[in-house]
XYZ file of C-alpha atoms in Angstrom:
671
model
C 94.765 61.057 -16.512
C 91.137 61.381 -17.355
C 88.177 61.478 -15.064
C 87.156 58.051 -13.770
C 83.819 56.456 -14.459
C 82.697 56.805 -10.878
C 82.933 60.593 -11.184
C 80.611 60.726 -14.172
C 76.855 61.059 -13.829
C 75.131 57.752 -14.274
C 72.181 57.632 -16.705
C 69.006 55.550 -16.451
C 69.342 51.847 -17.203
C 68.708 50.912 -20.818
C 65.615 48.861 -21.710
C 65.921 45.098 -21.486
C 65.711 42.954 -24.576
C 64.536 39.441 -23.717
C 64.044 38.233 -27.264
C 67.409 36.454 -27.325
C 67.108 34.687 -24.017
C 66.478 31.239 -25.601
C 69.564 31.614 -27.804
C 71.618 32.745 -24.837
C 70.564 29.771 -22.751
C 71.418 27.409 -25.568
C 74.869 28.944 -25.946
C 75.313 28.938 -22.213
C 74.760 25.186 -22.023
C 77.477 24.586 -24.629
C 80.023 26.862 -22.973
C 79.636 25.680 -19.386
C 82.753 23.489 -19.409
C 84.928 26.077 -21.162
C 83.771 28.757 -18.781
C 85.142 26.818 -15.817
C 88.606 26.614 -17.355
C 88.729 30.318 -18.111
C 87.837 31.159 -14.522
C 90.942 29.302 -13.361
C 93.091 31.477 -15.640
C 91.813 34.712 -14.103
C 94.222 36.635 -11.857
C 93.737 35.847 -8.194
C 93.126 39.488 -7.401
C 90.224 39.870 -9.782
C 87.699 37.285 -8.632
C 84.378 38.040 -10.375
C 81.519 39.095 -8.191
C 77.887 38.082 -8.579
C 76.021 40.663 -10.618
C 72.250 41.013 -10.420
C 70.301 41.455 -13.656
C 70.401 45.038 -14.752
C 73.047 45.999 -12.105
C 76.780 46.644 -12.283
C 79.392 44.975 -10.128
C 79.888 48.224 -8.183
C 76.131 48.555 -7.463
C 75.312 51.301 -9.983
C 72.771 50.952 -12.781
C 74.078 49.433 -15.978
C 74.675 52.099 -18.550
C 75.642 49.722 -21.332
C 78.290 51.082 -23.605
C 77.351 54.667 -22.913
C 80.944 55.608 -22.030
C 82.665 53.246 -24.404
C 85.669 50.978 -23.579
C 89.084 52.045 -22.488
C 91.006 49.429 -24.414
C 90.757 47.509 -27.670
C 90.214 43.804 -28.251
C 93.082 41.872 -29.745
C 92.856 40.106 -33.084
C 89.957 42.464 -34.141
C 89.476 43.486 -37.759
C 88.335 46.835 -39.132
C 85.031 45.330 -40.308
C 84.217 44.029 -36.832
C 85.056 47.442 -35.385
C 82.526 49.115 -37.720
C 79.839 46.629 -36.616
C 80.517 47.430 -32.991
C 80.371 51.150 -33.784
C 76.906 50.826 -35.366
C 75.577 49.044 -32.284
C 76.945 51.720 -29.996
C 75.183 54.566 -31.847
C 71.707 53.091 -31.117
C 71.805 54.006 -27.400
C 70.010 57.049 -26.023
C 71.850 60.233 -25.046
C 75.320 61.352 -26.076
C 77.424 58.366 -27.061
C 81.004 58.093 -28.125
C 82.132 56.175 -31.141
C 83.710 52.839 -30.304
C 87.449 52.404 -30.952
C 88.544 50.361 -33.976
C 89.815 46.899 -33.422
C 87.001 45.514 -31.247
C 86.897 41.789 -30.618
C 84.888 39.282 -32.612
C 81.637 37.639 -31.575
C 83.558 34.733 -30.054
C 85.519 37.048 -27.756
C 82.301 38.700 -26.582
C 80.772 35.308 -25.972
C 83.763 34.336 -23.834
C 83.293 37.344 -21.623
C 79.502 36.852 -21.450
C 79.943 33.245 -20.419
C 82.471 34.091 -17.734
C 85.564 32.848 -19.553
C 87.117 31.985 -22.857
C 85.675 29.597 -25.383
C 87.274 26.340 -26.330
C 87.025 27.387 -29.940
C 89.632 30.091 -29.394
C 92.544 28.782 -27.327
C 94.954 31.310 -28.756
C 94.071 33.893 -26.108
C 96.996 34.270 -23.762
C 98.230 36.540 -21.107
C 97.870 39.506 -23.418
C 94.090 38.993 -23.393
C 93.978 39.082 -19.624
C 96.118 42.158 -19.558
C 93.938 44.107 -21.997
C 90.688 43.035 -20.328
C 91.371 44.483 -16.980
C 88.382 43.369 -14.908
C 89.693 44.992 -11.810
C 89.601 48.460 -13.359
C 86.022 48.020 -14.581
C 86.777 48.011 -18.318
C 84.299 45.541 -19.844
C 83.028 44.328 -16.490
C 80.404 47.069 -16.624
C 79.332 46.289 -20.174
C 78.496 42.592 -19.950
C 76.596 40.430 -17.497
C 77.930 37.411 -15.680
C 77.237 34.000 -17.214
C 74.983 33.074 -14.319
C 72.504 35.842 -15.154
C 69.319 34.950 -17.035
C 69.315 38.181 -19.091
C 71.815 40.322 -20.889
C 72.139 43.919 -21.954
C 69.080 44.606 -24.083
C 70.642 47.487 -26.021
C 72.922 45.129 -27.831
C 69.907 43.294 -29.163
C 68.941 46.358 -31.148
C 71.889 45.880 -33.498
C 72.663 42.953 -35.725
C 72.617 39.384 -34.468
C 75.525 38.626 -32.212
C 75.246 34.865 -32.474
C 75.315 32.793 -35.601
C 72.088 30.944 -34.759
C 70.245 34.284 -34.448
C 71.291 35.590 -37.840
C 68.583 33.534 -39.593
C 65.689 34.944 -37.530
C 63.005 36.919 -39.369
C 63.494 40.689 -39.332
C 59.705 41.178 -38.846
C 59.769 39.407 -35.467
C 58.909 41.780 -32.628
C 61.597 42.290 -30.005
C 60.067 42.293 -26.553
C 61.761 45.097 -24.636
C 60.918 47.003 -21.510
C 60.444 50.158 -23.593
C 57.889 48.806 -26.063
C 56.248 46.014 -24.080
C 53.247 48.192 -23.184
C 52.707 49.319 -26.767
C 53.062 45.784 -28.083
C 50.574 44.586 -25.517
C 48.027 47.174 -26.639
C 48.579 46.260 -30.262
C 48.163 42.589 -29.470
C 44.932 43.255 -27.576
C 43.577 45.354 -30.440
C 44.454 42.642 -32.935
C 42.716 40.025 -30.824
C 39.626 42.216 -30.507
C 39.495 42.725 -34.276
C 39.790 39.018 -34.875
C 37.064 38.304 -32.328
C 34.768 40.884 -33.945
C 35.329 39.378 -37.379
C 34.649 35.912 -36.042
C 31.440 37.106 -34.374
C 30.334 38.775 -37.592
C 30.930 35.588 -39.517
C 28.923 33.648 -36.951
C 26.021 36.101 -37.209
C 26.054 35.967 -40.985
C 26.119 32.205 -40.842
C 23.218 32.186 -38.380
C 21.253 34.598 -40.568
C 21.893 32.475 -43.608
C 20.811 29.439 -41.634
C 17.554 31.173 -40.673
C 16.968 32.156 -44.280
C 17.673 28.669 -45.466
C 15.076 27.146 -43.188
C 15.828 27.471 -39.492
C 12.600 26.998 -37.569
C 12.252 29.672 -34.904
C 10.648 28.732 -31.616
C 7.664 31.059 -31.358
C 4.734 29.190 -29.890
C 4.813 27.935 -26.329
C 3.223 24.891 -24.817
C -0.156 25.234 -23.161
C 1.219 25.043 -19.612
C 4.089 27.420 -20.326
C 1.716 29.774 -22.113
C -0.594 29.969 -19.097
C 2.300 30.567 -16.711
C 3.814 33.141 -19.064
C 0.485 34.935 -19.440
C 0.078 35.094 -15.673
C 3.571 36.501 -15.233
C 3.222 38.895 -18.159
C 0.013 40.324 -16.732
C 2.021 41.619 -13.784
C 4.872 43.069 -15.850
C 5.201 45.655 -18.592
C 5.512 44.067 -22.046
C 8.990 43.662 -23.479
C 8.620 45.626 -26.712
C 11.845 44.324 -28.215
C 10.783 40.743 -27.585
C 7.330 41.416 -29.033
C 8.734 42.954 -32.202
C 11.180 40.095 -32.682
C 8.397 37.575 -32.237
C 6.168 39.451 -34.685
C 8.858 39.419 -37.382
C 9.565 35.726 -36.767
C 5.866 34.884 -36.965
C 5.484 36.814 -40.204
C 8.461 34.960 -41.655
C 6.981 31.614 -40.663
C 3.599 32.466 -42.163
C 5.286 33.504 -45.421
C 6.879 30.063 -45.759
C 4.709 27.936 -43.536
C 5.628 24.574 -45.073
C 9.344 24.929 -44.282
C 9.468 27.038 -41.132
C 6.472 25.912 -39.097
C 6.878 23.717 -36.043
C 5.621 20.172 -36.100
C 2.092 19.801 -34.853
C 1.292 23.520 -35.191
C -1.379 24.884 -37.498
C -1.493 28.163 -39.353
C -4.283 29.328 -37.071
C -1.951 28.971 -34.063
C 0.589 31.313 -35.602
C -2.110 33.755 -36.725
C -3.550 33.867 -33.206
C -0.092 34.520 -31.756
C 0.517 37.277 -34.322
C -2.822 38.899 -33.474
C -2.032 38.778 -29.777
C 1.412 40.328 -30.253
C 0.066 43.086 -32.534
C -2.534 44.058 -29.948
C 0.143 44.223 -27.244
C 2.764 46.018 -29.334
C 0.639 48.560 -31.241
C -2.234 48.975 -28.778
C -5.167 47.816 -30.924
C -8.303 46.209 -29.632
C -8.485 42.513 -30.588
C -11.632 43.117 -32.648
C -10.165 45.876 -34.830
C -6.758 44.206 -35.140
C -8.426 41.012 -36.362
C -10.513 42.929 -38.902
C -7.481 44.766 -40.287
C -5.304 41.663 -40.255
C -7.798 39.873 -42.513
C -7.329 42.509 -45.228
C -3.697 41.732 -46.021
C -1.159 38.923 -46.126
C 0.864 38.738 -42.882
C 3.873 40.680 -44.143
C 1.767 43.426 -45.704
C -0.387 43.613 -42.575
C 2.746 44.157 -40.508
C 3.768 46.975 -42.862
C 0.278 48.510 -42.554
C 0.356 48.497 -38.752
C 3.865 49.931 -38.798
C 2.884 52.718 -41.221
C 0.047 53.778 -38.933
C 2.614 54.624 -36.246
C 4.183 57.447 -38.263
C 2.389 60.605 -39.485
C 1.711 61.225 -43.139
C 3.502 64.059 -44.968
C 2.013 67.521 -44.668
C 0.464 68.661 -47.943
C -1.295 71.798 -49.164
C -3.551 72.408 -52.176
C -3.029 75.463 -54.337
C -6.171 77.545 -54.833
C -6.109 78.137 -58.577
C -8.853 80.748 -58.217
C -6.254 83.157 -56.820
C -2.755 81.954 -57.738
C -0.677 79.329 -59.525
C 1.352 76.575 -57.929
C 4.684 77.919 -59.164
C 4.008 81.376 -57.755
C 2.801 79.963 -54.452
C 5.840 77.715 -54.160
C 8.192 80.621 -54.758
C 6.448 82.746 -52.158
C 6.642 80.009 -49.533
C 10.277 79.258 -50.352
C 11.093 82.915 -49.730
C 9.561 82.485 -46.277
C 11.845 79.551 -45.440
C 9.543 76.682 -46.405
C 11.061 73.524 -47.891
C 8.634 71.918 -50.330
C 8.230 70.038 -53.580
C 5.317 68.942 -55.827
C 3.303 66.157 -54.251
C 3.577 64.064 -57.414
C 2.947 63.950 -61.117
C -0.641 62.881 -60.510
C -1.587 66.312 -59.094
C -1.097 69.783 -60.563
C -2.074 71.680 -57.419
C -0.540 69.705 -54.521
C 2.630 70.655 -52.642
C 4.362 68.542 -50.017
C 5.892 70.445 -47.091
C 9.075 69.100 -45.514
C 10.107 71.950 -43.240
C 8.748 75.376 -42.444
C 10.168 78.304 -40.495
C 6.699 79.823 -40.085
C 3.281 78.367 -39.154
C 1.595 77.348 -42.391
C -1.817 78.256 -40.979
C -0.847 81.872 -40.345
C 1.108 83.011 -43.392
C -0.137 85.947 -45.479
C -0.647 83.505 -48.361
C -2.881 81.301 -46.233
C -4.926 84.217 -44.924
C -5.300 85.502 -48.474
C -6.711 82.135 -49.553
C -3.860 81.069 -51.824
C -3.786 77.530 -50.446
C -5.657 75.076 -48.269
C -4.176 72.669 -45.752
C -5.485 69.379 -47.115
C -4.375 65.741 -47.026
C -3.246 64.278 -50.330
C -5.817 61.492 -50.084
C -8.623 64.112 -50.085
C -7.678 65.035 -53.642
C -8.763 61.652 -55.000
C -12.580 61.928 -54.679
C -12.667 65.333 -56.423
C -10.313 64.135 -59.150
C -12.570 61.112 -59.697
C -15.676 63.325 -59.767
C -14.087 65.517 -62.494
C -16.594 68.403 -62.307
C -17.140 70.460 -65.453
C -17.927 74.191 -65.759
C -21.558 75.279 -65.512
C -22.689 72.070 -63.817
C -24.776 71.663 -60.659
C -22.813 69.726 -58.064
C -23.863 68.424 -54.635
C -21.334 67.762 -51.874
C -23.409 65.826 -49.360
C -20.871 65.973 -46.460
C -18.898 69.111 -47.213
C -17.273 70.287 -43.931
C -14.629 71.619 -43.490
C -14.634 72.636 -47.156
C -11.475 71.252 -48.720
C -13.295 69.204 -51.365
C -15.999 71.842 -51.923
C -13.492 74.604 -52.686
C -11.499 72.211 -54.886
C -14.677 71.575 -56.896
C -15.267 75.308 -57.228
C -11.700 75.826 -58.423
C -12.060 73.116 -61.071
C -15.322 74.693 -62.206
C -13.629 78.145 -62.275
C -16.391 79.625 -60.141
C -19.055 78.771 -62.701
C -22.168 76.676 -62.256
C -23.443 75.980 -58.752
C -22.096 73.902 -55.869
C -24.379 72.905 -53.001
C -22.278 72.311 -49.889
C -24.291 70.432 -47.274
C -23.373 69.254 -43.799
C -25.766 67.952 -41.164
C -23.709 69.421 -38.315
C -24.331 73.156 -38.057
C -21.262 73.632 -35.862
C -19.021 72.238 -38.578
C -20.807 74.314 -41.168
C -19.229 77.434 -39.610
C -15.747 76.247 -40.602
C -17.120 75.378 -44.032
C -18.408 78.930 -44.520
C -15.120 80.446 -43.359
C -13.023 78.440 -45.825
C -15.413 79.203 -48.691
C -15.077 82.946 -48.067
C -11.296 82.782 -47.558
C -10.656 80.861 -50.784
C -13.053 83.006 -52.835
C -15.538 80.321 -53.930
C -18.423 82.432 -55.220
C -20.534 79.684 -56.787
C -21.243 77.836 -53.527
C -24.452 77.523 -51.512
C -24.143 76.254 -47.940
C -26.973 74.311 -46.320
C -27.460 72.043 -43.340
C -29.802 69.118 -43.968
C -29.889 65.471 -43.232
C -28.285 64.235 -46.430
C -30.792 61.391 -46.732
C -33.575 63.961 -47.322
C -31.908 65.497 -50.354
C -33.876 63.725 -53.043
C -36.947 65.529 -51.635
C -35.303 68.830 -50.629
C -33.583 69.372 -53.953
C -32.503 67.105 -56.753
C -31.547 66.986 -60.404
C -27.785 67.365 -59.909
C -25.288 66.644 -62.628
C -22.801 65.088 -60.187
C -22.860 64.171 -56.501
C -19.890 63.689 -54.191
C -20.467 61.586 -51.081
C -17.459 61.433 -48.788
C -19.379 59.420 -46.238
C -18.779 59.461 -42.486
C -16.862 56.340 -41.518
C -14.907 54.579 -38.790
C -11.613 56.302 -39.697
C -9.517 53.138 -39.948
C -7.534 54.785 -42.739
C -6.448 57.777 -40.634
C -5.220 56.018 -37.496
C -1.978 57.993 -37.740
C -4.022 61.183 -37.188
C -6.401 59.757 -34.589
C -4.864 56.887 -32.576
C -8.036 56.633 -30.473
C -9.567 54.642 -33.344
C -7.419 51.705 -32.208
C -9.567 51.102 -29.147
C -12.882 52.979 -29.418
C -14.370 51.102 -32.381
C -16.562 48.131 -31.563
C -18.594 45.621 -33.520
C -21.691 47.765 -33.093
C -19.985 50.673 -34.880
C -19.376 48.451 -37.891
C -23.086 47.657 -37.976
C -24.428 51.197 -37.606
C -21.982 52.982 -39.903
C -22.501 50.717 -42.952
C -26.251 51.038 -42.476
C -26.000 54.849 -42.563
C -23.614 54.752 -45.519
C -26.016 52.622 -47.536
C -28.819 55.090 -46.941
C -26.638 58.028 -47.937
C -25.463 56.343 -51.116
C -29.010 55.545 -52.207
C -29.969 59.158 -51.557
C -27.006 60.356 -53.618
C -28.013 58.133 -56.529
C -31.573 59.404 -56.420
C -30.363 63.026 -56.373
C -28.566 62.738 -59.727
C -30.188 63.555 -63.051
C -29.598 60.599 -65.329
C -30.435 62.745 -68.371
C -27.593 65.193 -67.736
C -25.646 65.868 -70.914
C -22.281 66.116 -69.136
C -22.772 64.231 -65.888
C -24.912 61.649 -64.194
C -22.028 60.514 -61.955
C -21.809 59.666 -58.266
C -18.519 59.333 -56.369
C -18.612 57.402 -53.103
C -15.512 57.582 -50.890
C -14.507 56.908 -47.299
C -11.380 57.285 -45.201
C -11.723 53.676 -44.105
C -10.100 50.491 -45.358
C -12.648 47.939 -44.102
C -14.707 46.012 -46.641
C -17.918 46.481 -44.642
C -17.817 50.241 -45.283
C -16.644 50.131 -48.874
C -17.260 47.214 -51.232
C -20.267 45.923 -49.329
C -21.936 49.341 -49.384
C -21.357 49.718 -53.138
C -22.600 46.185 -53.731
C -25.759 46.985 -51.793
C -26.367 50.081 -53.947
C -25.867 48.076 -57.145
C -28.421 45.560 -55.942
C -30.966 48.177 -54.867
C -30.478 50.497 -57.834
C -30.088 48.482 -61.041
C -30.057 51.761 -63.004
C -26.424 52.474 -61.944
C -23.156 50.820 -62.792
C -19.531 51.116 -61.786
C -17.173 53.023 -64.085
C -13.483 53.814 -64.063
C -12.397 56.409 -61.531
C -9.782 57.933 -63.840
C -7.159 57.913 -61.061
C -3.601 57.210 -62.120
C -2.779 54.731 -59.367
C -4.302 52.741 -56.545
C -5.031 49.149 -55.542
C -8.054 47.504 -57.128
C -11.038 46.859 -54.912
C -11.915 43.389 -53.632
C -13.949 41.119 -55.876
C -13.791 38.233 -53.385
C -13.353 38.610 -49.655
C -13.816 36.126 -46.814
C -16.130 33.918 -48.854
C -18.137 36.860 -50.227
C -18.291 37.607 -53.950
C -18.881 41.111 -55.270
C -19.635 42.514 -58.700
C -16.890 41.838 -61.200
C -16.643 45.570 -61.926
C -15.648 46.166 -58.308
C -12.049 46.015 -59.508
C -12.648 49.489 -60.998
C -12.751 50.935 -57.490
C -9.513 52.090 -55.930
C -7.973 51.542 -52.513
C -5.120 53.550 -51.002
C -2.966 52.369 -48.122
C -0.405 54.283 -46.020
C 2.275 51.609 -46.411
C 2.009 51.598 -50.204
C 1.553 55.233 -51.211
C 2.367 57.119 -47.986
C -1.109 58.660 -47.915
C -4.045 58.147 -45.580
C -6.081 55.001 -46.107
C -8.862 55.757 -48.588
C -11.493 54.138 -50.800
C -12.857 55.707 -53.992
C -15.598 54.383 -56.281
C -17.421 56.018 -59.183
C -20.907 55.114 -60.429
C -22.959 56.355 -63.373
C -26.724 56.606 -63.363
C -28.056 55.121 -66.595
C -31.801 55.642 -66.091
C -34.444 57.018 -63.738
C -34.879 55.532 -60.317
C -37.905 53.252 -59.828
C -41.102 54.781 -58.538
C -40.949 55.659 -54.850
C -37.204 55.012 -54.634
C -36.384 58.516 -53.495
C -38.359 58.472 -50.248
C -37.712 55.222 -48.464
C -34.137 55.912 -47.499
C -34.968 59.037 -45.533
C -37.705 57.493 -43.452
C -35.641 56.803 -40.349
C -33.080 59.124 -38.841
C -29.964 58.576 -36.825
C -30.521 60.680 -33.718
C -30.348 64.336 -34.751
C -28.710 63.640 -38.098
C -25.181 63.755 -36.676
C -23.174 60.559 -37.048
C -22.410 58.794 -33.810
C -24.864 60.766 -31.675
C -28.000 58.647 -32.210
C -29.152 55.088 -32.451
C -30.287 53.049 -35.401
C -32.520 50.018 -35.566
C -30.304 47.769 -37.659
C -33.226 45.530 -38.615
C -34.550 48.192 -41.023
C -31.589 47.731 -43.403
C -33.309 45.388 -45.874
C -36.523 47.000 -47.015
C -37.270 44.252 -49.524
C -37.916 41.802 -46.697
C -41.153 43.669 -45.933
C -42.506 42.733 -49.333
C -43.068 46.346 -50.433
C -43.227 47.113 -54.093
C -40.193 48.598 -55.819
C -37.167 49.567 -53.730
C -38.573 50.171 -50.284
C -41.766 52.140 -51.021
C -42.961 55.441 -49.588
C -43.341 56.437 -45.983
C -46.624 58.321 -46.171
C -46.329 60.015 -42.788
C -42.946 61.490 -43.640
C -43.458 62.353 -47.295
C -47.107 63.497 -47.551
C -46.282 67.111 -46.750
C -43.506 67.260 -49.341
C -45.658 65.708 -52.033
C -48.480 68.197 -51.384
C -46.095 71.143 -51.463
C -44.617 70.012 -54.746
C -48.009 69.540 -56.269
C -49.283 72.997 -55.184
C -46.230 74.913 -56.293
C -45.755 72.897 -59.482
C -42.322 71.815 -58.246
C -39.860 71.954 -61.056
C -37.290 69.354 -61.837
C -34.523 71.221 -60.051
C -36.176 71.468 -56.633
C -37.559 74.210 -54.428
C -36.290 76.900 -52.077
C -36.234 75.681 -48.422
C -37.770 78.988 -47.288
C -40.919 78.045 -49.174
C -41.706 75.459 -46.470
C -43.292 78.003 -44.137
C -45.192 79.596 -46.970
C -46.428 76.189 -48.000
C -47.453 75.438 -44.455
C -49.480 78.657 -44.198
C -51.102 77.914 -47.508
C -52.129 74.503 -46.242
C -53.647 76.047 -43.130
C -55.603 78.655 -45.065
C -56.779 76.088 -47.540
């Protein structure tokens, strides 16, 4: 006699399978009446006990068919026995193969329902004898009919009931073992569907905005006052400001479709100006002046470009090396670089450097100069030729001067002037370091140059300006420029340009050119200054700059009309070419200046000759209002000494030595 079941170690209960509960309840309702009759046929000594779900009649955990059955069902076929064997092998742990001759599905249903089925009345006493409930044969393997669940392990095999055989195989079976995993999968699926739905909604909303949704940007007068009062006490919401700026720009681009009813274009422009001042930190005056230069979308790009620095560039000094050799030397030192563009043969753009570029042996040896790409343009437009006499009226710190010397191959003569003696020290240092041997450094008020020395073949005037093109380098420009600055600076620039024109020899065989440039983008410092020079000096005209790219200058601006040749000038913007804002114009002197034209511009000085350190009487700008003959006339008090010196020394066409002033003064005293 073998060991009884109670002596064997009981395993953990198998997982519950609740996927067939509806089918079980349906079958249970049909077999209720038959179940009652079968109970009456049970032996009196084996009255079934109530079994809790998942428990055995003897109180131990249900182990399913882990230990198999002791007897065989009657009327079982070999095919049904194989089916039962396959179901038994799906349980965990060591399982025994089921004996052949197991009962059919109807017999199992009879036991599960608590009695025999009416469909099979042929079961007799032999059935009751084989299914010995008192000894715990199949009593441990099936639940009582009153239970709401059944052994879940049997659900892992094939369908036990005919109505379940048609169910889809892909249907998930909810069991205690995989319920947590299925729940996670279901949650993940729901999250994916929600994300896709949200994405579709956002795309639909974006498409709606593109198609003509009218954003609410402007507030009512009362709400605007309350909002301004509250905003004055809080820090600005930068994200909200940027969103409102982009919405305003979009409305202004398509004002007819996207504007609100009853709102004018000026309302949106005023709101855009206000938001730009708050977001980027500009003064209202300067922001308004810059905003007038561009369409709204391009203005937004300009303001955005000023927030990021321009690329670092260097200029190869061709007096000492070639660009290829310099590039190879810097690459060997861990510098990442590439040519600045096809438009320049000497520029290199630096992306990354392992060493300070201002302290390399190549820099100290004068092989290159740290110079912005936009500073190449004036020298390229000037196009100096060998053996010419060139004047750089505002030369410090020497980048353009040494570039001119390199293009001239150290021939001819370059006069490098700067009114600030402190800046002239840096100019001298760079000239020596780069090996420019054809350069003369001087420090004069540039407006006196027609009298100090003249007769130049070409003159470069990179005039002092407001710096609105280099805001990325000097953010203080955003707030420290006022309306008075834009009155004084253009006045000084006009005087300098007239002096530059008068310093050029119109009879030069190779030259006679003047290049006027600024690092500003305002019209007051560029086109208006050139227009003034064209009006005051009819012996000059605008010519092509020879630059490969650039935006044409304004011919019409804010109701003002300029010379039609103003389109030959070139403008450079940071958002278009990724260089500092710049203006370049080129003029050619066709004939001599009118009598007395070379003295009037130097009559009044700005402080000590240094820009921004003196005051200017703005009313002196238009000399023709005084009714003087020619282009402003002579200032006798200022120019008498120079005229007398020139007459006594038989001043030649190319000027005099400044040291001769004292000698001339002594001669006057003795005479």
